[in-house]
mmCIF file of C-alpha atoms and ligand atoms in Angstrom:
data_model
loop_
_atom_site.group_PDB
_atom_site.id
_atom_site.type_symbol
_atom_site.label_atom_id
_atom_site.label_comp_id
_atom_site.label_asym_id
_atom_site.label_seq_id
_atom_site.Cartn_x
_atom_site.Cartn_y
_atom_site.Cartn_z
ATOM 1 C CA UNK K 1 -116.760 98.963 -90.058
ATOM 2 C CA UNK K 2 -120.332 99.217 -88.657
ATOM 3 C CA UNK K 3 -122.014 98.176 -84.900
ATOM 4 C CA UNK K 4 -118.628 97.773 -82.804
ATOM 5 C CA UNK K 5 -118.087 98.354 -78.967
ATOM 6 C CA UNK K 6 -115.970 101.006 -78.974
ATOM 7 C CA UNK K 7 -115.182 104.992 -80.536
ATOM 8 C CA UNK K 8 -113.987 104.802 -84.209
ATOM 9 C CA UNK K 9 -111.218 106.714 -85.548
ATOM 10 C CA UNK K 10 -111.258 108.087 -88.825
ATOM 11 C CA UNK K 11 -108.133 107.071 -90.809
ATOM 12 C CA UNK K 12 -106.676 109.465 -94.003
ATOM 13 C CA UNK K 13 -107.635 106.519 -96.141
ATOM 14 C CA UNK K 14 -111.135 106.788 -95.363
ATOM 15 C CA UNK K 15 -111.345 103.768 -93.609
ATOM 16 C CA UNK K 16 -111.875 103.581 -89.558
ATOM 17 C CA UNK K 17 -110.104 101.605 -86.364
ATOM 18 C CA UNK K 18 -111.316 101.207 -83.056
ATOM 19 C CA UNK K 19 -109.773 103.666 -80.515
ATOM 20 C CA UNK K 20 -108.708 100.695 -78.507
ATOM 21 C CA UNK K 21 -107.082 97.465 -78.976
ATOM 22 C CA UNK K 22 -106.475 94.201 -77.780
ATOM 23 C CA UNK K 23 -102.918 93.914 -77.671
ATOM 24 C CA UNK K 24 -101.550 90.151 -78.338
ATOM 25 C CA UNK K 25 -97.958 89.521 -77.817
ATOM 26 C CA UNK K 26 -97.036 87.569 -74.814
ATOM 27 C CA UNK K 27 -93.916 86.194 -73.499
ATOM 28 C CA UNK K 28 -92.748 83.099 -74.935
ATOM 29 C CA UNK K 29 -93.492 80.852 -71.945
ATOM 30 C CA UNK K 30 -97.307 81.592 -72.281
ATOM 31 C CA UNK K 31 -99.494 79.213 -73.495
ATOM 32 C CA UNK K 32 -100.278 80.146 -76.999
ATOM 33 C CA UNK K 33 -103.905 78.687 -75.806
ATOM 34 C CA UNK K 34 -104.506 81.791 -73.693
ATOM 35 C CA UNK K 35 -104.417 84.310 -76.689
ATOM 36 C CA UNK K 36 -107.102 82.298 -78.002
ATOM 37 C CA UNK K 37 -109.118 82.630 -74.531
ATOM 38 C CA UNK K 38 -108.440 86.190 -74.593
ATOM 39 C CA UNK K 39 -109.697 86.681 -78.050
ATOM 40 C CA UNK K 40 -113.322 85.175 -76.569
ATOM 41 C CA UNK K 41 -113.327 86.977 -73.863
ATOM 42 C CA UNK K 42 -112.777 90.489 -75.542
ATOM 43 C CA UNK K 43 -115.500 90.231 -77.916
ATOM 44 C CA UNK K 44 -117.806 89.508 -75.369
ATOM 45 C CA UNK K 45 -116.314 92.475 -73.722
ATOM 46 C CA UNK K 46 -116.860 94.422 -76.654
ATOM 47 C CA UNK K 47 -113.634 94.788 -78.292
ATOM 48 C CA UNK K 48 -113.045 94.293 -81.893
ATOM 49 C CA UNK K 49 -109.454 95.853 -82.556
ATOM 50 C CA UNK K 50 -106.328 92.814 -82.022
ATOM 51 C CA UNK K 51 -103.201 93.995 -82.931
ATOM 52 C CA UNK K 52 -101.062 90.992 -84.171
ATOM 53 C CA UNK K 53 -97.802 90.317 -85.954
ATOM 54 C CA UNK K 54 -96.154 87.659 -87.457
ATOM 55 C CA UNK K 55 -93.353 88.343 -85.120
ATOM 56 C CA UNK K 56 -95.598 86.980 -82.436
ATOM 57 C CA UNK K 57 -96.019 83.904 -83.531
ATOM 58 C CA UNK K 58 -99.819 83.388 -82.554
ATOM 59 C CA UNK K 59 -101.227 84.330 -85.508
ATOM 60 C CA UNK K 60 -102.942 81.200 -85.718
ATOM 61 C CA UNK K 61 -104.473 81.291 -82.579
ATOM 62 C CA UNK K 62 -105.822 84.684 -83.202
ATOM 63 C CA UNK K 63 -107.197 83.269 -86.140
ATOM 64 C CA UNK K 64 -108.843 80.920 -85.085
ATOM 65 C CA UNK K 65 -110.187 82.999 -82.139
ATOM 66 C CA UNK K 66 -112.061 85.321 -84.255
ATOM 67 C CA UNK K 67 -112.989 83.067 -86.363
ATOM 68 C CA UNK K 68 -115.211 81.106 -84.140
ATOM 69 C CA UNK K 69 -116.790 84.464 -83.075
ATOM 70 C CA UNK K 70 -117.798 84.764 -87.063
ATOM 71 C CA UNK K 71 -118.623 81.363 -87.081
ATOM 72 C CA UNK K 72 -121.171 81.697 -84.397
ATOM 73 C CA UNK K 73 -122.698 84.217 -85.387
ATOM 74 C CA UNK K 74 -121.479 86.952 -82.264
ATOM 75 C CA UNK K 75 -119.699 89.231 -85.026
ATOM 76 C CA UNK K 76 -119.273 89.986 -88.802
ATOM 77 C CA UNK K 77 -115.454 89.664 -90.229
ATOM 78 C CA UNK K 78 -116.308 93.643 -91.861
ATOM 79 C CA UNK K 79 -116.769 94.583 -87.621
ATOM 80 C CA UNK K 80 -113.453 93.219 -86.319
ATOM 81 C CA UNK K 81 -110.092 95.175 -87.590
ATOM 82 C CA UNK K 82 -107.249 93.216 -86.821
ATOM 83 C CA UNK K 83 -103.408 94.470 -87.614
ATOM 84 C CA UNK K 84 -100.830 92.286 -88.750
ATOM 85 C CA UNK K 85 -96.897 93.520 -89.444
ATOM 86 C CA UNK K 86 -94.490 92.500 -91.846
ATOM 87 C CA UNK K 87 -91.058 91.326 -90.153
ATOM 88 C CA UNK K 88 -87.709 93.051 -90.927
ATOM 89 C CA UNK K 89 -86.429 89.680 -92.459
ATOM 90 C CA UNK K 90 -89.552 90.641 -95.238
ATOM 91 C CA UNK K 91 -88.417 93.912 -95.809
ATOM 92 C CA UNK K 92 -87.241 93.007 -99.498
ATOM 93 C CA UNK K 93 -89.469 94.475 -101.844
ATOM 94 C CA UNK K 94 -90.096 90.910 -103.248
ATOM 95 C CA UNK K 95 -90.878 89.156 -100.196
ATOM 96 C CA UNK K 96 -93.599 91.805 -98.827
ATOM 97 C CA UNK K 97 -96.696 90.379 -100.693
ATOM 98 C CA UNK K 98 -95.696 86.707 -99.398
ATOM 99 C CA UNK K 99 -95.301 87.743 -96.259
ATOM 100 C CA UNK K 100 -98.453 88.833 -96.087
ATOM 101 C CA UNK K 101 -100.114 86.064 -97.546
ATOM 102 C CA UNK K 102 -98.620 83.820 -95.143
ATOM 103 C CA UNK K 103 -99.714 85.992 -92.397
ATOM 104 C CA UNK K 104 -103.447 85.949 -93.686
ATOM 105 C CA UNK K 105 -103.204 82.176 -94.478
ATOM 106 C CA UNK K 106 -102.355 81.623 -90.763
ATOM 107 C CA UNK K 107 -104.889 84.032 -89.471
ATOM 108 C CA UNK K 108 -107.409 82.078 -92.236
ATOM 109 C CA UNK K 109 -108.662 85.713 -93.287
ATOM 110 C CA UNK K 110 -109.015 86.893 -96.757
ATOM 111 C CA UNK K 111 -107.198 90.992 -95.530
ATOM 112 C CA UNK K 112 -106.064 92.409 -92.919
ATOM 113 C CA UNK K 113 -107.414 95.613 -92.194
ATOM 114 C CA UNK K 114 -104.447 97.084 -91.435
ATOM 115 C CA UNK K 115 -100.562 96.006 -91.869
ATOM 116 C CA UNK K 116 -97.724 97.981 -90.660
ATOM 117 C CA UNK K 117 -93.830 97.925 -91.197
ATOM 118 C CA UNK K 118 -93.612 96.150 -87.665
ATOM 119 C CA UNK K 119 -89.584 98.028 -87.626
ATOM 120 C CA UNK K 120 -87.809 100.470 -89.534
ATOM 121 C CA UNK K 121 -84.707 97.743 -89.134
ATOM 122 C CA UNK K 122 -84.301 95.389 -91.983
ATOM 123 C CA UNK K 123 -82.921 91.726 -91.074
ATOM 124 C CA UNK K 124 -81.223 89.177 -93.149
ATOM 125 C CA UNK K 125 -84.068 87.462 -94.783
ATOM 126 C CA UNK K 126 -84.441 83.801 -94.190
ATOM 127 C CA UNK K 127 -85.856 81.739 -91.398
ATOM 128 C CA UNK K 128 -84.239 83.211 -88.665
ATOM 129 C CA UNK K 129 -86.814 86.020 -87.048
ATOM 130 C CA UNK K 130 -83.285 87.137 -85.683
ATOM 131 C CA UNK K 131 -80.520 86.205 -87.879
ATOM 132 C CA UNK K 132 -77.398 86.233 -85.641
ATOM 133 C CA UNK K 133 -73.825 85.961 -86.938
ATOM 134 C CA UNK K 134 -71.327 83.667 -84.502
ATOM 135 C CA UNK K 135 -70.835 86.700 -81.813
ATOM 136 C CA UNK K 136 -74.617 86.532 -81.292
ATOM 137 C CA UNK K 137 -74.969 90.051 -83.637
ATOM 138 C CA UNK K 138 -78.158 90.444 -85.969
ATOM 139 C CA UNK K 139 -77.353 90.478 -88.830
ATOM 140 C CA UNK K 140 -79.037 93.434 -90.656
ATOM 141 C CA UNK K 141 -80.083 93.512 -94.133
ATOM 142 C CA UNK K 142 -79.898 97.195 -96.287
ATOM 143 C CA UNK K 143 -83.135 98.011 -97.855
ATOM 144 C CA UNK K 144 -84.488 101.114 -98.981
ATOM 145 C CA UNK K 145 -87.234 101.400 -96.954
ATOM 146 C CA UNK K 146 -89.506 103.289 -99.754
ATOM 147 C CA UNK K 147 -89.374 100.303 -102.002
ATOM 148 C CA UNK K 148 -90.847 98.355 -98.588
ATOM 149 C CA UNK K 149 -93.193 100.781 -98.723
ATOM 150 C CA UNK K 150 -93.875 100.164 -102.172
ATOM 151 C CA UNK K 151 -94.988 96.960 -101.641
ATOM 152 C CA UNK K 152 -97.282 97.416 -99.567
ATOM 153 C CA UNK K 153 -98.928 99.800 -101.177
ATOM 154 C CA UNK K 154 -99.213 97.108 -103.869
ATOM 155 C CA UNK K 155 -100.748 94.818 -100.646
ATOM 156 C CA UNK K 156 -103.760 97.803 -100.793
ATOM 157 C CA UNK K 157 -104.152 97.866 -103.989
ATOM 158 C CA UNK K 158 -104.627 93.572 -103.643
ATOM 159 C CA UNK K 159 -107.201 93.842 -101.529
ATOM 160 C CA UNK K 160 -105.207 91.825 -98.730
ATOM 161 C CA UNK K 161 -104.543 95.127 -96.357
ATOM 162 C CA UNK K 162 -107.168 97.819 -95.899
ATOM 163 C CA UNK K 163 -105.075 100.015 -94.748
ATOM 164 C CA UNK K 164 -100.933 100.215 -94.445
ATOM 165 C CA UNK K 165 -99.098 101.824 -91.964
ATOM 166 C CA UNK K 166 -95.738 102.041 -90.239
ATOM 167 C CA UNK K 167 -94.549 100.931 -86.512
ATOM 168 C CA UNK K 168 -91.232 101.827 -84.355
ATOM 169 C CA UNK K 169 -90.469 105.074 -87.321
ATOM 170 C CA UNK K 170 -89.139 108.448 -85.944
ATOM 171 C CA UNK K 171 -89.701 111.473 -87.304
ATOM 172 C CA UNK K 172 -86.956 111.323 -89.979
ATOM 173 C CA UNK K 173 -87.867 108.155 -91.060
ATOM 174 C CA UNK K 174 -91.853 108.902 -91.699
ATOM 175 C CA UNK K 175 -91.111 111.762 -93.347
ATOM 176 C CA UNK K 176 -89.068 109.683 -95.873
ATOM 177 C CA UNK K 177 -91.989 107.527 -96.337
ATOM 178 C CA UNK K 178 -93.981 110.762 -96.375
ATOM 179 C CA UNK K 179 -91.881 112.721 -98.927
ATOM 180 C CA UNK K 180 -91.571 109.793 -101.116
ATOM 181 C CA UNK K 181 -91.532 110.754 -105.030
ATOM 182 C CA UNK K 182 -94.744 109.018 -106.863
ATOM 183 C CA UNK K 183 -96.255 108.482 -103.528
ATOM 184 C CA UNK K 184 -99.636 106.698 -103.603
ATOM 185 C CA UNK K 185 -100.853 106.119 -100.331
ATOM 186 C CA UNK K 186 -99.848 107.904 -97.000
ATOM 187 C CA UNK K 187 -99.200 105.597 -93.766
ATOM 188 C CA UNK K 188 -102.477 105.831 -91.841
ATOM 189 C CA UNK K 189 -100.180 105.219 -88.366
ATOM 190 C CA UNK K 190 -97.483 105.012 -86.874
ATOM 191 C CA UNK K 191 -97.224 102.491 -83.590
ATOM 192 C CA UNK K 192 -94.901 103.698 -81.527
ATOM 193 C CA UNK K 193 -94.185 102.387 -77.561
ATOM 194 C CA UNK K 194 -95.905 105.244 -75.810
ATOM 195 C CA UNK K 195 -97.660 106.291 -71.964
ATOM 196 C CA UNK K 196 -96.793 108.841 -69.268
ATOM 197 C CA UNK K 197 -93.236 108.164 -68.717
ATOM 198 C CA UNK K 198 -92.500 108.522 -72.797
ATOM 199 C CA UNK K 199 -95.552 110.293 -73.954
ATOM 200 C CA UNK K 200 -93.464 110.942 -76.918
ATOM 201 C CA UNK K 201 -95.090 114.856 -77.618
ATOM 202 C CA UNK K 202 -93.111 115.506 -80.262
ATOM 203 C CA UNK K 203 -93.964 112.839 -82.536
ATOM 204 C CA UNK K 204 -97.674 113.284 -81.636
ATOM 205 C CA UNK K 205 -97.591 116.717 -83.213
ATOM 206 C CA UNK K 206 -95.660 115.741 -86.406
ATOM 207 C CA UNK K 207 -98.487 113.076 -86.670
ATOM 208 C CA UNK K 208 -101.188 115.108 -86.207
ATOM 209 C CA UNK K 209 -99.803 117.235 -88.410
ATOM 210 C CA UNK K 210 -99.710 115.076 -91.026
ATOM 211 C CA UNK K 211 -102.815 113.235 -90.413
ATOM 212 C CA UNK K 212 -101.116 110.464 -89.444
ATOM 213 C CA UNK K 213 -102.730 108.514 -85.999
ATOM 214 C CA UNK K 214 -100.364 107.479 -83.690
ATOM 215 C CA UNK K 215 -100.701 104.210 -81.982
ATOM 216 C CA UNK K 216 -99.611 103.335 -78.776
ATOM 217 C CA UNK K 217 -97.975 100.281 -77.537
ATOM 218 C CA UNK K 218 -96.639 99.693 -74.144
ATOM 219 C CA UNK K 219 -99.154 101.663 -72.738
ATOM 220 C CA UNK K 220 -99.754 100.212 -69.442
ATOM 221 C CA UNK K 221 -96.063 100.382 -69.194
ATOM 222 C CA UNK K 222 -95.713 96.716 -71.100
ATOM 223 C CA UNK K 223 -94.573 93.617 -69.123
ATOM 224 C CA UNK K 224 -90.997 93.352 -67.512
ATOM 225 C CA UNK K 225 -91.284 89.355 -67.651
ATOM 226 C CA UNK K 226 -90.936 89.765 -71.447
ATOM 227 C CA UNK K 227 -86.627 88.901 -72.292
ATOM 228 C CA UNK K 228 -86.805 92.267 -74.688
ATOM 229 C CA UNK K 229 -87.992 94.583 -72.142
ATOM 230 C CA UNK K 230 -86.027 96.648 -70.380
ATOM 231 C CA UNK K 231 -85.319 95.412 -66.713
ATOM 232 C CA UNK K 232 -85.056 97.842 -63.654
ATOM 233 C CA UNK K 233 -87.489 100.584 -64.804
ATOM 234 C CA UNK K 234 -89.471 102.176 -62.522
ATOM 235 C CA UNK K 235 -93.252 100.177 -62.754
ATOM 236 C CA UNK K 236 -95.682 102.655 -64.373
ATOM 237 C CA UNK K 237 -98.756 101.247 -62.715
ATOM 238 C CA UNK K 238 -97.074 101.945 -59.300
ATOM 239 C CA UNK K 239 -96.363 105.062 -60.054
ATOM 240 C CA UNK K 240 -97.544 107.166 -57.102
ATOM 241 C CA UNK K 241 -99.406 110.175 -59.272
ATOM 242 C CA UNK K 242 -101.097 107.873 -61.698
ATOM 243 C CA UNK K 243 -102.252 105.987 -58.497
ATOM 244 C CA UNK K 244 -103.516 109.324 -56.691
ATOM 245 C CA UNK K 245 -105.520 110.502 -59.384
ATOM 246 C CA UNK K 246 -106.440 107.034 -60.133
ATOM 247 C CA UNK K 247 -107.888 107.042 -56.655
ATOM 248 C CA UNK K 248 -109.686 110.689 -57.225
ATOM 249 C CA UNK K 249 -111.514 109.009 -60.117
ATOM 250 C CA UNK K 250 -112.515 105.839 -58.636
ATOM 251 C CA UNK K 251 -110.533 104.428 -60.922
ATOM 252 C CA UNK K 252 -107.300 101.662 -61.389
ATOM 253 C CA UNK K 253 -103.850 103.264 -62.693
ATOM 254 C CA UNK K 254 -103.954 101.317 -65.629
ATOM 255 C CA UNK K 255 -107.699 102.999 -67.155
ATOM 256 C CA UNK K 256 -106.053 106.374 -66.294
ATOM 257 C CA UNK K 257 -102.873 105.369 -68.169
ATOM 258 C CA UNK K 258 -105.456 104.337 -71.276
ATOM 259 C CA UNK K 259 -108.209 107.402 -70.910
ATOM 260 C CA UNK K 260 -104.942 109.612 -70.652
ATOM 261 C CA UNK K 261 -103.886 108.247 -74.418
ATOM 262 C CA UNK K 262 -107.719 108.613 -75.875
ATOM 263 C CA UNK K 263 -107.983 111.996 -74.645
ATOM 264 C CA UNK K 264 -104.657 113.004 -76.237
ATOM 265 C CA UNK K 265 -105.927 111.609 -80.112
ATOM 266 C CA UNK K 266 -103.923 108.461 -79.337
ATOM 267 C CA UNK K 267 -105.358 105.356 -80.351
ATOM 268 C CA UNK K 268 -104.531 103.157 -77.323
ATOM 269 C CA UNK K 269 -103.421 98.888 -77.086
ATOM 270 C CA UNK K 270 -104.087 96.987 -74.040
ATOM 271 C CA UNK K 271 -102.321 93.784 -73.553
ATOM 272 C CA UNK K 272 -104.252 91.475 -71.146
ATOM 273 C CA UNK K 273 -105.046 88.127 -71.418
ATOM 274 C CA UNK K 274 -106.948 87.890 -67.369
ATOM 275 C CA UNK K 275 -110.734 88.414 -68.032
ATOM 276 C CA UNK K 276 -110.894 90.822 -65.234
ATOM 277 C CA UNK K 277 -108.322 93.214 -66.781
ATOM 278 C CA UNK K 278 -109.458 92.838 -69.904
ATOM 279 C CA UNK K 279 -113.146 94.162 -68.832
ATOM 280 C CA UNK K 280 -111.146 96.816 -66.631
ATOM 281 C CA UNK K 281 -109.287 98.225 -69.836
ATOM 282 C CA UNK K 282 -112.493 98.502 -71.610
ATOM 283 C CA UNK K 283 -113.758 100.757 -68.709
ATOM 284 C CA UNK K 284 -112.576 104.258 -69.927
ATOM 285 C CA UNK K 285 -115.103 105.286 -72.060
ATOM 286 C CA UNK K 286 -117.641 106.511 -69.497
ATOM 287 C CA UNK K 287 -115.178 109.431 -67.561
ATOM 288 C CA UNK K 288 -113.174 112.251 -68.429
ATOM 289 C CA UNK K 289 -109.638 113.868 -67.448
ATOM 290 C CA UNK K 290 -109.888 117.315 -66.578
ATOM 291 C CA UNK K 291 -107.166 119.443 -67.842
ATOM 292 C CA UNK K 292 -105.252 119.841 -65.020
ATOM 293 C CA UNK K 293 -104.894 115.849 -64.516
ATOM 294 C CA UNK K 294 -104.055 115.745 -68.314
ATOM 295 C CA UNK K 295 -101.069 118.129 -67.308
ATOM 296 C CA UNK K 296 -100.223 116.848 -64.712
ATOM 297 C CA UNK K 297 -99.897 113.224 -66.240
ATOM 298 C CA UNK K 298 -98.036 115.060 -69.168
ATOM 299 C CA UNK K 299 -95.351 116.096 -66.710
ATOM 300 C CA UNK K 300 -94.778 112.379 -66.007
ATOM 301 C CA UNK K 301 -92.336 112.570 -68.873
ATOM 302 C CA UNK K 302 -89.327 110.733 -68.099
ATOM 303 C CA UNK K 303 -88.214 109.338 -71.417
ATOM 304 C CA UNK K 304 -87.934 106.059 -69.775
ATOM 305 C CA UNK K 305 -88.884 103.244 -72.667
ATOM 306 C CA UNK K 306 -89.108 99.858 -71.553
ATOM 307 C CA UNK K 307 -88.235 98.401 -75.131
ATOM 308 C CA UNK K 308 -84.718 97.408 -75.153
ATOM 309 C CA UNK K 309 -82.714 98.619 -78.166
ATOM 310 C CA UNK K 310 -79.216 97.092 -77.534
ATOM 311 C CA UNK K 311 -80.123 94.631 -79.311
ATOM 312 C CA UNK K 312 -80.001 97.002 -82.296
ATOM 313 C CA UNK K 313 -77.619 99.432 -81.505
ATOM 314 C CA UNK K 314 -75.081 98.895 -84.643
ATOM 315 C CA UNK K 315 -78.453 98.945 -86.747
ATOM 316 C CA UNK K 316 -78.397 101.200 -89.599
ATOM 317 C CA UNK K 317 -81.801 102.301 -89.715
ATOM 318 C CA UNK K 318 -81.584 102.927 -85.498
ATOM 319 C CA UNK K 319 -83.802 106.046 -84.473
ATOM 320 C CA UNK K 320 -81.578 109.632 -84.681
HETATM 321 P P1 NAP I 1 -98.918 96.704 -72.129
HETATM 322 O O1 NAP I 1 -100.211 96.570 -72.812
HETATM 323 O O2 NAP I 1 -98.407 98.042 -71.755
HETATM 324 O O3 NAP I 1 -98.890 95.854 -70.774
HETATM 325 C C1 NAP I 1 -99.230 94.524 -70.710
HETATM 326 C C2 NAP I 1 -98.977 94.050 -69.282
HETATM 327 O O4 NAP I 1 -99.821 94.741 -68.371
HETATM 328 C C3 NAP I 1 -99.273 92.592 -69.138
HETATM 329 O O5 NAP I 1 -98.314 92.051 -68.232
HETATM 330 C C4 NAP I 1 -100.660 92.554 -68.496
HETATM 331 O O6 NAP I 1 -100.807 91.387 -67.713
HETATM 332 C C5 NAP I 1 -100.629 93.801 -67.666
HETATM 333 N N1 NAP I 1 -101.953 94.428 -67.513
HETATM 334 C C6 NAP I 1 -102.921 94.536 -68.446
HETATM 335 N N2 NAP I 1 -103.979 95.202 -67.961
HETATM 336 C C7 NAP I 1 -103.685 95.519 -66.687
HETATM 337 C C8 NAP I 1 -104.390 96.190 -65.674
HETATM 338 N N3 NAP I 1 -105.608 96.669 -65.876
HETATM 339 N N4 NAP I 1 -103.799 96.321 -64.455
HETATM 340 C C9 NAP I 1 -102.557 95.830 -64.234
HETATM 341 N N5 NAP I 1 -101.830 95.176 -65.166
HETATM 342 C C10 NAP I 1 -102.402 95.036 -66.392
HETATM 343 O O7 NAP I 1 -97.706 96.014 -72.918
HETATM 344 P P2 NAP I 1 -97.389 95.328 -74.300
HETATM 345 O O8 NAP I 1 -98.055 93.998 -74.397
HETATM 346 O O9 NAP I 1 -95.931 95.373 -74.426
HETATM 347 O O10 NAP I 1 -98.007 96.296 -75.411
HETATM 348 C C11 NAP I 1 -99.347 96.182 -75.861
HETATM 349 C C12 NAP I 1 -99.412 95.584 -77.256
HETATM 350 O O11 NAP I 1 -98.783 96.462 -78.193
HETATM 351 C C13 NAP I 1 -98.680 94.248 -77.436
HETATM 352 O O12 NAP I 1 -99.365 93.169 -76.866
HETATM 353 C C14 NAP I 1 -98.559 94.215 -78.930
HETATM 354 O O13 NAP I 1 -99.796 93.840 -79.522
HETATM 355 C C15 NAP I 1 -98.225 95.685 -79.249
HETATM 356 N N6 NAP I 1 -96.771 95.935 -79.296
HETATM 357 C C16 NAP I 1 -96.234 96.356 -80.470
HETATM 358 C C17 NAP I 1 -94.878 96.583 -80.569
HETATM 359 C C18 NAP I 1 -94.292 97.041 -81.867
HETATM 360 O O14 NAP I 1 -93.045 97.000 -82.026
HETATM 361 N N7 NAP I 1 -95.099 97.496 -82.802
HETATM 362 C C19 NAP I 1 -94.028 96.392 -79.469
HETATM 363 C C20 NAP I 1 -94.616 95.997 -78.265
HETATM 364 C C21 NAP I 1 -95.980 95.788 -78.192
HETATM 365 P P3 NAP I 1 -102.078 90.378 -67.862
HETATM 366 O O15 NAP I 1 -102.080 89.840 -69.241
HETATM 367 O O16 NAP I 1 -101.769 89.358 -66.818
HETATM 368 O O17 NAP I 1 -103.301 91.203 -67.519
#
């Protein structure tokens, strides 16, 4: 990657991703259209890392997006890394390669430059993004999540991912990957939900440790309009210590909640689709957190996760 808008970091394949990203999943009641706005709008910002899944269903948009940006000449494919995930109803050895395929043919890109095991839970494969038996229970599928991983090494060594990586793993679970016999390529991250009130600390460390970056999602504290998000959390933005030293900086709660991530080694998503936010996030590489704010905002740790696992409680693969 060469002449982007924002800090690189280094990944243990040797290849590099933007220290923030443009996150892209919406609820389902907004118009798919407004990705596509975003997408122009962040490039003129200066962003060039979109995190996308096929779970998301706007792959297309996204696509097309970028895309246009090529097509006019504003940026070069090789200076935009955009993520894609495979879905757990893909998690079948076999099916990993044509899910990825499909994912690039609606994105009309030739790679990926990264693509991540969106969940450690594997679903009944079909059509069904949720397969649900007559109770209204997923139905879960038993794969061994090494010969997922397998795969997608094989997607590497294709030439249609740049990099592979993991999403929603524990510890346990990475180190399987990790520890895996005839191992040929390590994850490069793992994107995890992640910000002040689940700054997840441990997991950080085990990453680092293994040069593995961590990627956060959720960081703004995600958006309780979306039906899989936890309802009745406190709102991080409102929280009154992000919004104090928010105020000390001259800053908004949501670039402290970002600069906070940066400044830990934490490669940080955004999710906005308003121009003015979307310029806002992009603010945070111009001021630092002293110490003592980068404590304090540690201390914030609540372990309050807006994601909602019921859904997956009976899920064999569920975190420990
Ligand atoms: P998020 O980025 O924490 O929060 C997004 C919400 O914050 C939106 O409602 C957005 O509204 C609002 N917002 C954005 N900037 C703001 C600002 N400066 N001030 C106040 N509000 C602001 O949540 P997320 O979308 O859940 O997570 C980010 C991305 O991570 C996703 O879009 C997706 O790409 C990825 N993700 C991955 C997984 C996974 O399992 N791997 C799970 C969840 C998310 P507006 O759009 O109106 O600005």
């Amino acid at each position: 990657m060469s002449n982007i808008g924002s800090p690189l970091v280094k990944l243990n394949d040797g290849h590099a991703m933007p220290v923030l990203g443009l996150g892209t999943s919406a609820p389902a009641e907004v118009a798919k259209k407004e990705v596509e706005e975003a997408i122009n709008i962040a490039i003129d910002v200066g962003y060039r890392h979109f995190d996308s899944a096929y779970f998301y269903q706007n792959e297309e948009e996204i696509g097309r997006a970028i895309g246009k940006k090529i097509a006019s000449g504003t940026v070069k494919r090789d200076e935009i890394f955009c993520t894609s995930k495979l879905w757990s109803t893909f998690h079948r050895p076999e099916l990993v390669q044509k899910a990825l395929e499909a994912s690039l043919k609606k994105l009309q890109m030739s790679y990926v430059d990264l693509y991540l095991i969106h969940s450690p839970m594997s679903f009944k494969p079909g059509d069904e993004l949720l397969p649900m038996d007559a109770q209204g229970k997923l139905i879960y599928d038993t794969v061994d999540l090494c010969s997922t991983w397998e795969a997608m090494e094989k997607c590497k060594d294709a030439g249609l991912a740049k990099s592979i990586g993991v999403s929603n793993f524990n510890c346990r679970q990475l180190e399987m990957i990790l520890n895996k016999p005839g191992l040929k390529y390590k994850p490069v991250c793992n994107q995890v939900e992640c910000h002040p009130y689940h700054n997840q600390r441990k997991l950080l460390e085990f990453c680092k440790s293994k040069d593995v970056v961590l990627v956060a999602y959720a960081a703004l504290g995600s958006n309780t309009k979306k039906q899989w998000v936890k309802k009745g959390n406190p709102i991080l933005l409102e929280d009154p210590v992000l919004n104090a030293i928010a105020e000390k900086y001259r800053r908004t709660p949501a670039q402290i909640a970002l600069r906070y991530q940066l400044q830990r080694g934490i490669v940080v998503l955004a999710k906005s689709f308003n121009r003015k936010r979307i310029q806002e996030n992009f603010q945070i590489f111009d001021f630092q957190l002293t110490p003592e704010d980068m404590k304090t905002i540690d201390d914030l740790n609540r372990n309050i996760q807006y994601f909602d696992g019921s859904t997956s409680e009976d899920s064999p693969d569920l975190d420990d």
